[in-house]
Tab-separated table of C-alpha atoms and ligand atoms in Angstrom:
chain	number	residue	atom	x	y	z
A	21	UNK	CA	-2.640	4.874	96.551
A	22	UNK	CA	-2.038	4.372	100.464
A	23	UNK	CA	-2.197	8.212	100.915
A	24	UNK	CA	-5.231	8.272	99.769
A	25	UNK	CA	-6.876	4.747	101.526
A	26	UNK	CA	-5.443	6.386	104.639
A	27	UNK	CA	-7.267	9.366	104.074
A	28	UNK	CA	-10.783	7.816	103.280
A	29	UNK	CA	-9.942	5.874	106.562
A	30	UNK	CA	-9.730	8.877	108.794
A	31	UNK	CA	-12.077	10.399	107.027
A	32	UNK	CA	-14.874	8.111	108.237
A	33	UNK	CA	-13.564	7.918	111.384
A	34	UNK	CA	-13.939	11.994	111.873
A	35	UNK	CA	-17.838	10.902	110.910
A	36	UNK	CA	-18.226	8.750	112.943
A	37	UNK	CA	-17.286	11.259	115.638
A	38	UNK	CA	-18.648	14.342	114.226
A	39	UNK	CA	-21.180	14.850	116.913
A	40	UNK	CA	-19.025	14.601	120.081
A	41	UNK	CA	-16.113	16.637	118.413
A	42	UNK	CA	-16.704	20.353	118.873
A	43	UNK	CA	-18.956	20.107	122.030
A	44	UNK	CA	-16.049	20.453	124.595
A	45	UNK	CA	-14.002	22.564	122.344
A	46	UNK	CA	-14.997	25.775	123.067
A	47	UNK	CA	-14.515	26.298	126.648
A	48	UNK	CA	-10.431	25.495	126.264
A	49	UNK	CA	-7.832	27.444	124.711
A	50	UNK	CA	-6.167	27.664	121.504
A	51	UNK	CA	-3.002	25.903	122.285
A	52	UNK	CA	-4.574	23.389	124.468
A	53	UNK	CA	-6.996	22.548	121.684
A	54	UNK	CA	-3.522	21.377	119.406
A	55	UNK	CA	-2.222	18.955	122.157
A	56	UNK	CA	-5.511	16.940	122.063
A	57	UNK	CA	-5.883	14.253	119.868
A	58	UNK	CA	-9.397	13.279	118.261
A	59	UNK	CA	-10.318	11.420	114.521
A	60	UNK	CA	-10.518	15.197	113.252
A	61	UNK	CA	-7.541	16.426	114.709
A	62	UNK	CA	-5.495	13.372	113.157
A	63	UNK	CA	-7.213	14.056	109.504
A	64	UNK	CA	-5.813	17.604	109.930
A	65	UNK	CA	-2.428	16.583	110.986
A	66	UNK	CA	-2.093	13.988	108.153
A	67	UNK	CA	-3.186	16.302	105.778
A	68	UNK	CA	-0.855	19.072	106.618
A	69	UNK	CA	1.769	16.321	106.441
A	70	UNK	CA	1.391	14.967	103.237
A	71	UNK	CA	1.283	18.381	102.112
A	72	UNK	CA	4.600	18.836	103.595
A	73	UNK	CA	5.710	15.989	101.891
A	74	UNK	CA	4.646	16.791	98.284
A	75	UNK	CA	6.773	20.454	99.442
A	76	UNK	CA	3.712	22.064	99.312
A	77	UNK	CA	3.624	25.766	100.200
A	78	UNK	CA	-0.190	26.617	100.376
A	79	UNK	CA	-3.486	24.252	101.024
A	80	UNK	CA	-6.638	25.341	99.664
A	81	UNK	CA	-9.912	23.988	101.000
A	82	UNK	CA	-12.013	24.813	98.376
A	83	UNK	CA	-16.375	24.127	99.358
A	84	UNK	CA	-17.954	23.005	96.010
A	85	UNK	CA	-21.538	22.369	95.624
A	86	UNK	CA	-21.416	18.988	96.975
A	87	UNK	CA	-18.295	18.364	98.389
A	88	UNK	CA	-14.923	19.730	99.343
A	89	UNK	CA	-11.670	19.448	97.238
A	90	UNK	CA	-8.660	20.123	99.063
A	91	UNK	CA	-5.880	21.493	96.176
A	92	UNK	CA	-1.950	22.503	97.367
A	93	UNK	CA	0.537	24.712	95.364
A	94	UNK	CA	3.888	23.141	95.046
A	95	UNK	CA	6.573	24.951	93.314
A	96	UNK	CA	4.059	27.714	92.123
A	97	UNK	CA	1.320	25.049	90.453
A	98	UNK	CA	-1.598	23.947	91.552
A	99	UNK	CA	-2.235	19.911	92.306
A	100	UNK	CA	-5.216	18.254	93.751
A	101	UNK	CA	-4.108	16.917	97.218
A	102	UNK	CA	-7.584	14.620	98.084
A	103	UNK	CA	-10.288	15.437	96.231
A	104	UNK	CA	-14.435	14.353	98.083
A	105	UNK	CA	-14.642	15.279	101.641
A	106	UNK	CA	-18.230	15.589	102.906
A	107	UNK	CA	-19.545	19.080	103.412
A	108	UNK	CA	-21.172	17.894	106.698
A	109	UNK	CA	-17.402	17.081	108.074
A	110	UNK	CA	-15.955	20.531	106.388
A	111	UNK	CA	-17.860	22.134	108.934
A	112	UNK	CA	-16.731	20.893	112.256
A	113	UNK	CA	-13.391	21.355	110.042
A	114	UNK	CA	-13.929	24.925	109.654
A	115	UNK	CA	-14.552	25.520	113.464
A	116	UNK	CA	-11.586	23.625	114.400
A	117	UNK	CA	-8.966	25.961	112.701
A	118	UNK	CA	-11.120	28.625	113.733
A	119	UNK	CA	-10.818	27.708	117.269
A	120	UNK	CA	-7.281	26.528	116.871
A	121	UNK	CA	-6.525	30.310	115.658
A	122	UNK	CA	-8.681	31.760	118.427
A	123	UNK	CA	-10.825	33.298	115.986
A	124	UNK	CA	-14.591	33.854	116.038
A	125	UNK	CA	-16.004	30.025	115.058
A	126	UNK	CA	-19.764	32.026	115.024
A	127	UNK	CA	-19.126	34.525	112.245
A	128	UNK	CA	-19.489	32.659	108.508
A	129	UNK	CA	-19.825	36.305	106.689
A	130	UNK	CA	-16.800	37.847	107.178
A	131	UNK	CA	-13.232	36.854	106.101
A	132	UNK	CA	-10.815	36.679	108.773
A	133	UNK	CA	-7.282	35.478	109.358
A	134	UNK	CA	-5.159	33.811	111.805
A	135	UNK	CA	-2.110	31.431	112.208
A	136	UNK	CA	-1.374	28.763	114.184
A	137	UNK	CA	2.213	26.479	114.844
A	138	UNK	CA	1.924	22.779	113.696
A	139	UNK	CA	4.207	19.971	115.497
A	140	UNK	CA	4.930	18.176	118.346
A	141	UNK	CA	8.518	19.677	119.053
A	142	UNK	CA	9.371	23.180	118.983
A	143	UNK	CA	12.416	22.565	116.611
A	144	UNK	CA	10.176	20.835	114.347
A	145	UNK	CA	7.254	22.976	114.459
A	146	UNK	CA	5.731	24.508	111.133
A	147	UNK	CA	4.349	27.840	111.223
A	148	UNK	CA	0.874	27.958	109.430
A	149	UNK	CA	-0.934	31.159	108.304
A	150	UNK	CA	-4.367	30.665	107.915
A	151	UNK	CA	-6.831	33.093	105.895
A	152	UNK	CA	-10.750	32.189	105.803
A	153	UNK	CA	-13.197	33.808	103.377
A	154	UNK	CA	-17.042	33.179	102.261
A	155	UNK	CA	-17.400	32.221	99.081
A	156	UNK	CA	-21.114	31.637	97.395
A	157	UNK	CA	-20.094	27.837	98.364
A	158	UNK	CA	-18.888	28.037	101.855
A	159	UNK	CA	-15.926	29.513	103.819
A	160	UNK	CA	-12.522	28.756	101.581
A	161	UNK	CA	-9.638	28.237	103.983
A	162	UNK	CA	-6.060	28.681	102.225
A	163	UNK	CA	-2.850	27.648	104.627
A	164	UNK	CA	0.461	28.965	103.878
A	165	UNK	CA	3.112	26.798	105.044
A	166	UNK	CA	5.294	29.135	106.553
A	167	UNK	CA	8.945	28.037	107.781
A	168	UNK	CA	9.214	25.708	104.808
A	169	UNK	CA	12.976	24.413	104.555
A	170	UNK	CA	12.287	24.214	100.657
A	171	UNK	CA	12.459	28.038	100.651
A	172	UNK	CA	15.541	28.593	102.243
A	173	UNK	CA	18.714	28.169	100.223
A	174	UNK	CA	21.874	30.269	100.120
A	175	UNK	CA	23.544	32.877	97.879
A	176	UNK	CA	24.825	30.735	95.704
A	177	UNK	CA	21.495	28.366	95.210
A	178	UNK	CA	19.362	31.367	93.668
A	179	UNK	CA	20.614	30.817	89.862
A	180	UNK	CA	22.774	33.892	89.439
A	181	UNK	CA	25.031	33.847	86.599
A	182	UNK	CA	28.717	33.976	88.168
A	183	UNK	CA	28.584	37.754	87.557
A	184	UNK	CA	25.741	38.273	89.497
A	185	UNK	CA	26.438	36.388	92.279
A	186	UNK	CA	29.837	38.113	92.748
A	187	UNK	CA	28.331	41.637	92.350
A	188	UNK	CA	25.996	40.685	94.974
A	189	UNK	CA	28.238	39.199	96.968
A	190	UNK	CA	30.484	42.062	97.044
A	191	UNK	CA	27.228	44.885	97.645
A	192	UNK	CA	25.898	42.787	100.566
A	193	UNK	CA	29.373	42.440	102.382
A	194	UNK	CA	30.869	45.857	101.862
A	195	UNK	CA	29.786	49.529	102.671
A	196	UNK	CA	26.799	50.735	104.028
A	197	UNK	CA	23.331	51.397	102.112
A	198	UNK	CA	20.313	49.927	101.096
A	199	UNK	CA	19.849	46.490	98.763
A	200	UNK	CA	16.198	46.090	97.653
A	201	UNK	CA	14.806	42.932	96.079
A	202	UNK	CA	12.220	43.631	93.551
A	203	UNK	CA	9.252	41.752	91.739
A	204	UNK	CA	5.911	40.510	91.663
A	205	UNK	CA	4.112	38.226	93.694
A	206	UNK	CA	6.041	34.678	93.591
A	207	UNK	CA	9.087	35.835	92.176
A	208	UNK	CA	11.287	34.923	94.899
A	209	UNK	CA	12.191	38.027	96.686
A	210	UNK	CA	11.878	36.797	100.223
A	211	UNK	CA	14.033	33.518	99.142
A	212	UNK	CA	16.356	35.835	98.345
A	213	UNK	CA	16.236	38.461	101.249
A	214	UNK	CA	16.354	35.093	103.427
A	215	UNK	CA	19.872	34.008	101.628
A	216	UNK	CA	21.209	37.546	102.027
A	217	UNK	CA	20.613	37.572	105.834
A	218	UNK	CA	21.725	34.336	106.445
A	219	UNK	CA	25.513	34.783	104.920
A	220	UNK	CA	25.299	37.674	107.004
A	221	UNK	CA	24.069	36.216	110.685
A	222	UNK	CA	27.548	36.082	112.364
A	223	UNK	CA	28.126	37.198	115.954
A	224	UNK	CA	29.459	40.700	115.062
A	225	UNK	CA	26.732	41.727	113.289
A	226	UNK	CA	23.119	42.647	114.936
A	227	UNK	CA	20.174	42.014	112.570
A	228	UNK	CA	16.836	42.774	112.661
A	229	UNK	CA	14.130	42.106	110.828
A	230	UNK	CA	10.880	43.157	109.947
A	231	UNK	CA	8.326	40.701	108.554
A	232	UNK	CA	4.419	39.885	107.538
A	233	UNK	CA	4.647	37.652	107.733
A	234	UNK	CA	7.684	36.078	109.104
A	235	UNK	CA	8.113	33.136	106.779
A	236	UNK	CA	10.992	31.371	108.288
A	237	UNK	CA	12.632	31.567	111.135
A	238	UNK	CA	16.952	32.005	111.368
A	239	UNK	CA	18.502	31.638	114.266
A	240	UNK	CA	20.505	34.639	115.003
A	241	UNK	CA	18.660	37.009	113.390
A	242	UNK	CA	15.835	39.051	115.694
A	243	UNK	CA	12.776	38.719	113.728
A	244	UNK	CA	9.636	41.019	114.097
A	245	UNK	CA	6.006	40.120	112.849
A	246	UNK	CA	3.714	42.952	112.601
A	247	UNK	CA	0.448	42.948	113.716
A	248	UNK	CA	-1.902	44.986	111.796
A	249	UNK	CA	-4.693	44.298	114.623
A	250	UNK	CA	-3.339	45.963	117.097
A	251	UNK	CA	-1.692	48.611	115.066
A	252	UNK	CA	1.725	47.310	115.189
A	253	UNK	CA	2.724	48.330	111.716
A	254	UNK	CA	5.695	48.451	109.881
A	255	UNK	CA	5.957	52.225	110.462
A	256	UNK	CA	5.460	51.573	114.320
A	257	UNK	CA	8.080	48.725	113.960
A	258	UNK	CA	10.699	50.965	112.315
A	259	UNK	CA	10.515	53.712	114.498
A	260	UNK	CA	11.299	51.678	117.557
A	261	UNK	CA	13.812	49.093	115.741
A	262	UNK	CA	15.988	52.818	114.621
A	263	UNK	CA	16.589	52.308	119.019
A	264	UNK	CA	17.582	49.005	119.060
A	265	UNK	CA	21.240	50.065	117.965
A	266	UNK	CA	21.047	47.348	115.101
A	267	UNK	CA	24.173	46.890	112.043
A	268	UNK	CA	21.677	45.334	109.322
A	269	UNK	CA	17.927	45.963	109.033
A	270	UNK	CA	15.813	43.458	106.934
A	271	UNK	CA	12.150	44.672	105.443
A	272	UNK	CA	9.651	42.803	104.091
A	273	UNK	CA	8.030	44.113	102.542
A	274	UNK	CA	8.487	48.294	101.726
A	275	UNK	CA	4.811	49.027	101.047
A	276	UNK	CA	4.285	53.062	102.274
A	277	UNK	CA	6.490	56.085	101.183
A	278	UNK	CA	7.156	56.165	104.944
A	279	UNK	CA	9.170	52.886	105.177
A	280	UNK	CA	10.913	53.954	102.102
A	281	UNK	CA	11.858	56.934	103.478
A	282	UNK	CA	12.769	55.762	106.752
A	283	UNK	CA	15.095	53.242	105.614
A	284	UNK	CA	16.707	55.698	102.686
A	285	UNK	CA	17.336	57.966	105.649
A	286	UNK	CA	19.060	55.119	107.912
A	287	UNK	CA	20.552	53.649	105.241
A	288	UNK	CA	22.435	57.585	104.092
A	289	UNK	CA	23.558	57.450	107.869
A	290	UNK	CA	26.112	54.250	107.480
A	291	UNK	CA	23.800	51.595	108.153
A	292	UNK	CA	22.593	47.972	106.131
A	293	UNK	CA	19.203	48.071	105.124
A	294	UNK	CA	18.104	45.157	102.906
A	295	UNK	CA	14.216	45.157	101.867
A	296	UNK	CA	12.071	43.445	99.341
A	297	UNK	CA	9.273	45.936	96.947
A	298	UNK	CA	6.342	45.069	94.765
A	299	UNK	CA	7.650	46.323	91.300
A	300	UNK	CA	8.212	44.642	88.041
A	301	UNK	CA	11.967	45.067	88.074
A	302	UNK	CA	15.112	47.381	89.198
A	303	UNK	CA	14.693	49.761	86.889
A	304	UNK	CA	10.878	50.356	87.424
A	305	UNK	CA	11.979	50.328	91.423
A	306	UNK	CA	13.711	53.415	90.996
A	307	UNK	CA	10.890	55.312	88.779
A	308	UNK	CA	8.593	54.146	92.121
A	309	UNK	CA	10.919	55.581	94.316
A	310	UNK	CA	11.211	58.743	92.476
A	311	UNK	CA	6.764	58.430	92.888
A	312	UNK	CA	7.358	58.249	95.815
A	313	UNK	CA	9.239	61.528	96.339
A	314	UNK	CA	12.521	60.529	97.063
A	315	UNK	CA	14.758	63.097	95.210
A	316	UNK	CA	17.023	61.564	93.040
A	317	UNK	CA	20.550	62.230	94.524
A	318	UNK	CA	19.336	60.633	97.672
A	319	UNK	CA	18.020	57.748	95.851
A	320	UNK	CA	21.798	57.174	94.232
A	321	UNK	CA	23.371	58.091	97.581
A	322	UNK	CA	21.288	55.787	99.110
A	323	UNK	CA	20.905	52.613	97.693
A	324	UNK	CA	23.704	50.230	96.749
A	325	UNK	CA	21.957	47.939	94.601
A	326	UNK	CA	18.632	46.939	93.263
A	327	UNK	CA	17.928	42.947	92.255
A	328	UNK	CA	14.954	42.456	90.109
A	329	UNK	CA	13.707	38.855	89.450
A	330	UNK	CA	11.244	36.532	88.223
A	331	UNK	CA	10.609	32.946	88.648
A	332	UNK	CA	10.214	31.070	85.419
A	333	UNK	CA	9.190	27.100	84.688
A	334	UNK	CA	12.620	25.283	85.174
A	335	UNK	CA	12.866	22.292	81.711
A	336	UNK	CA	13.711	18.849	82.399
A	337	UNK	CA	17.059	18.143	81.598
A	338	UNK	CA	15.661	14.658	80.510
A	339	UNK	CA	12.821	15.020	78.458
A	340	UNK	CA	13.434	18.366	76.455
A	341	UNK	CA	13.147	19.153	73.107
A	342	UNK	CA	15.828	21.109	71.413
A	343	UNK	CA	15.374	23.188	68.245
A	344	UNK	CA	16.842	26.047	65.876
A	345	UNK	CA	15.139	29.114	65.887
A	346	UNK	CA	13.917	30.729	62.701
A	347	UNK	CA	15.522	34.491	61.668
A	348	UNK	CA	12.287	35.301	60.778
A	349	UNK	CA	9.970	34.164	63.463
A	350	UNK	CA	8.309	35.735	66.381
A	351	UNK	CA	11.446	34.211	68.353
A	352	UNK	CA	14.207	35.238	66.448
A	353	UNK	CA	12.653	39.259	66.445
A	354	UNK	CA	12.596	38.739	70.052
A	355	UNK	CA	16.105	37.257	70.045
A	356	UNK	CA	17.471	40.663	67.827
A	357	UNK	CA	21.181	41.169	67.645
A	358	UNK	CA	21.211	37.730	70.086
A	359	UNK	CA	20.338	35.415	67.278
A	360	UNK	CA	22.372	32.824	65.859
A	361	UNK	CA	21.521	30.163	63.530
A	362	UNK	CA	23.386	27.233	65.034
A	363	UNK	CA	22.137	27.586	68.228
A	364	UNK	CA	19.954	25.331	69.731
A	365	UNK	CA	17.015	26.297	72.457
A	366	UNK	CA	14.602	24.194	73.841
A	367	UNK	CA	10.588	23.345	74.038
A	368	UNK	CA	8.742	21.016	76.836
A	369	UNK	CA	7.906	17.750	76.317
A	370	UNK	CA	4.106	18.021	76.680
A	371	UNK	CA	4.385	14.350	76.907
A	372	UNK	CA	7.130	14.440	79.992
A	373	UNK	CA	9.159	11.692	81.445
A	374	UNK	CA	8.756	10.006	85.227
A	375	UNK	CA	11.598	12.246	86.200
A	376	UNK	CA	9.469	15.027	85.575
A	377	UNK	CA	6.204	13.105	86.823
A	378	UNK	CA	5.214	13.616	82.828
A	379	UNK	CA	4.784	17.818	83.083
A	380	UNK	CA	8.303	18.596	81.267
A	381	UNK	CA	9.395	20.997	83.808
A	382	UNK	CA	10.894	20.309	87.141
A	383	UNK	CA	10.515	23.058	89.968
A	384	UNK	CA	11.464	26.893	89.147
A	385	UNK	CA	14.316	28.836	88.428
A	386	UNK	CA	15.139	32.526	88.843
A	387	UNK	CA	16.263	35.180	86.337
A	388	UNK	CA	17.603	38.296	87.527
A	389	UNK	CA	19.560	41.786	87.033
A	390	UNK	CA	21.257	43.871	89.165
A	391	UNK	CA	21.467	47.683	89.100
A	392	UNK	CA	24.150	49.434	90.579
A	393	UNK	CA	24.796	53.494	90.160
A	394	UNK	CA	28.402	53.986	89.702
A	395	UNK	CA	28.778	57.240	91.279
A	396	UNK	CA	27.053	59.961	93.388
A	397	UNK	CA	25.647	62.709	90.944
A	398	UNK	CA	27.530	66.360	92.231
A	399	UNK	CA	24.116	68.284	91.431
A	400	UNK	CA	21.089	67.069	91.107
A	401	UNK	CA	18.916	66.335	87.615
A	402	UNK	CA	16.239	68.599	86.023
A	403	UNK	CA	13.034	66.570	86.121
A	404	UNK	CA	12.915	65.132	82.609
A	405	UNK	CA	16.285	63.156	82.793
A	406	UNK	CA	16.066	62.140	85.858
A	407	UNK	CA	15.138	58.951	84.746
A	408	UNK	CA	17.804	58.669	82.338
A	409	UNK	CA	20.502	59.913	84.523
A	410	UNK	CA	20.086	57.654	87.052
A	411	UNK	CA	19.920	54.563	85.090
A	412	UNK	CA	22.245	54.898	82.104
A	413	UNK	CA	23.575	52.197	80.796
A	414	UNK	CA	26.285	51.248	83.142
A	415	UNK	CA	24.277	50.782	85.722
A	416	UNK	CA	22.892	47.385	84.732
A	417	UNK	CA	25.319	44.613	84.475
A	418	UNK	CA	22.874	42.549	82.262
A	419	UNK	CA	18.777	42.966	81.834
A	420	UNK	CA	16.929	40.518	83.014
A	421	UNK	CA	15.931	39.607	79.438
A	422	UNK	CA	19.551	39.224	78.682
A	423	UNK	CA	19.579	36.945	81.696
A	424	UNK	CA	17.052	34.981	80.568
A	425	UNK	CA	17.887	34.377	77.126
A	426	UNK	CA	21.230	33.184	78.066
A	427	UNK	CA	19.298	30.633	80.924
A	428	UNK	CA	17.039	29.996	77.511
A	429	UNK	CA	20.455	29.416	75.222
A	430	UNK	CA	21.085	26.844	78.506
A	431	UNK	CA	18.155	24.423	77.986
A	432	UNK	CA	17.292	26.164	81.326
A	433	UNK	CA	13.726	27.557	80.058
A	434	UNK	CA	11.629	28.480	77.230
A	435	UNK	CA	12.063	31.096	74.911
A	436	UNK	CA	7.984	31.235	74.903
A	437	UNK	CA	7.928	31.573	78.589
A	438	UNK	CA	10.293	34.437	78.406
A	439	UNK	CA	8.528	36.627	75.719
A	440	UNK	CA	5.428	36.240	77.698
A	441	UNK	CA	6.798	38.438	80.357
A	442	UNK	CA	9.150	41.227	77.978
B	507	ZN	ZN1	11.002	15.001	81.923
């Protein structure tokens, strides 16, 4: 309850000085803005703090019709942070971040974007990246917490099976070629890239990265934000990082045919490339490349392994409800040939435990497979088993289903959660 007496408190004390906030404002710039200290700029610093706190990774200020509600996503759901602040203090809210972005505090009608460091000392400092747009309501701001310690873990912190992580292990450290991380949004992929580079920042090895935006920053490692505003792209990027005599090459993320092809071509000339793509999985990440015109012996040449993954809700350990599956149920067809009677898988308690804080699951966890071709093809495919060719069967370790259902067979997850996706 203090949290939230604190907030009321500075709350009416940003009121109370509504009028004399903004008026000097304008004239100074961005960064000098953030060094001054007013009732606003302490509301905005304690609520990007307890968001930190609660291991938030995005604040939404959301304008309702008579108020604001101020919502944060921690571990991919969605939580009220503080709930009533006054639309006449939103305002002078607005402007601020506006300002503290050096974006233009006049124009309401347009979205626009910015980002801004958060933090008294540079060690300490939290990148934000800040993206306003006009709803019916008002202007919704939504912060992403960038730099976020909670999003940084090694290799061996991801939830591969032993298998996995040893396959990995092995691609990452020997050879040349390209790795590329697939999945959706919020599956994980730049966790992952982020663990990848890391075991590989030592003193012999020069990486670069390329990032939009750069979500955390590694010492060691030379990390690039684009700039769409200016035109720095990730094409521009590339072509003058190929000078900059690098060993590994991170991207994040490949969105053009021209990236791809860039790095399959750098990657066929003995260097590291490592790069996360939007694609359901690994096997669907090689049908895109193929879209994309890559010919298929280059594509096996090329690349030395594709991870696909997903994040799925992670089951308390304390509070879970274990089960037998039914032969004859919609979850033992979806088991198949895995299905045995005696063993036992697990449901949420809807109910929860305080360990849990009463939702049943605790954080996320990360299924995966791994697709490795086993040899270079001596001539290359006709068009309708290419496909097939590519990816038979030896190629995949395990399918992320199988993953899954043995993280399900764990008390890991939920079988339901797991059909919803295959
Ligand atoms: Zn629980």
């Amino acid at each position: 309850m203090e949290v939230q007496e604190k907030y009321f408190q500075l709350i009416t004390r940003a009121r109370h000085n509504m009028d004399e906030e903004l008026l000097p404002l304008v004239r100074e710039e961005p960064a000098a803005l953030q060094r001054e200290r007013t009732p606003l700029t302490e509301l905005l610093e304690f609520i990007l703090q307890t968001a930190l706190h609660e291991r938030a990774s995005d604040i939404h200020f959301e304008p309702l019709e008579e108020e604001v509600r101020i919502r944060m996503r921690v571990k991919g759901e969605m939580r009220v942070l503080f709930a009533h602040m006054p639309l006449e203090l939103y305002g002078n809210l607005v402007s601020r971040f506006k300002l503290i972005c050096g974006l233009d505090i006049a124009e309401h009608r347009l979205p626009q974007d910015g980002r801004f460091s958060f933090g008294r000392k540079q060690e300490n400092s939290l990148d934000v990246r800040l993206s306003v747009v006009p709803m019916i309501t008002g202007e919704k701001i939504v912060l992403r917490l960038l730099n976020n310690k909670d999003n940084f873990k090694g290799l061996a912190q991801l939830d591969l099976s032993e298998r996995n992580l040893e396959l990995l292990k092995h691609k990452c450290t020997s050879g040349h070629g390209a790795i590329l991380i697939a999945g959706p949004v919020n599956s994980g992929k730049t966790t992952t890239l982020y663990a990848i580079l890391s075991m590989l920042n030592q003193e012999g090895n020069n990486i670069i990265s390329i990032e939009d935006p750069v979500e955390y920053r590694i010492e060691g490692i030379n990390q690039i934000q684009v700039n769409e505003k200016i035109a720095f792209t990730f094409e521009k990027a590339l072509e003058a990082v190929l000078r900059q005599d690098f060993d590994c090459l991170a991207v994040g993320e490949i969105r053009s045919s021209q990236v791809a092809e860039t790095l399959i071509s750098a990657a066929l000339t003995g260097r590291r490339i490592y790069g996360t793509i939007h694609t359901p999985g690994a096997v669907k990440t090689v049908y895109r490349l193929l879209d994309m015109g890559i010919r298929p012996y280059i594509i096996r040449a090329a690349i030395r392994a594709i991870v696909g993954q997903r994040l799925l809700r992670r089951l308390c350990p304390i509070c879970r409800l274990p089960y037998q599956v039914q032969q004859n149920s919609r979850e033992g067809h979806f088991l198949g040939e895995a299905y045995r009677l005696e063993d036992i898988y697990y449901h949420h308690n809807p109910q929860g435990c305080p360990q849990c804080g009463h939702t049943g699951f605790i954080g996320r966890i990360a299924i995966h497979e791994i697709l490795c071709f086993s040899e270079e093809l001596s001539e290359e495919p006709k068009d309708k088993e290419v496909g097939a060719i590519l990816i038979s069967s030896d190629c995949l370790l395990s399918t992320m289903r199988e993953d899954g259902i043995a993280k399900a067979l764990a008390g890991e997850i939920q079988l339901e959660e797991l059909m919803n996706i295959f």
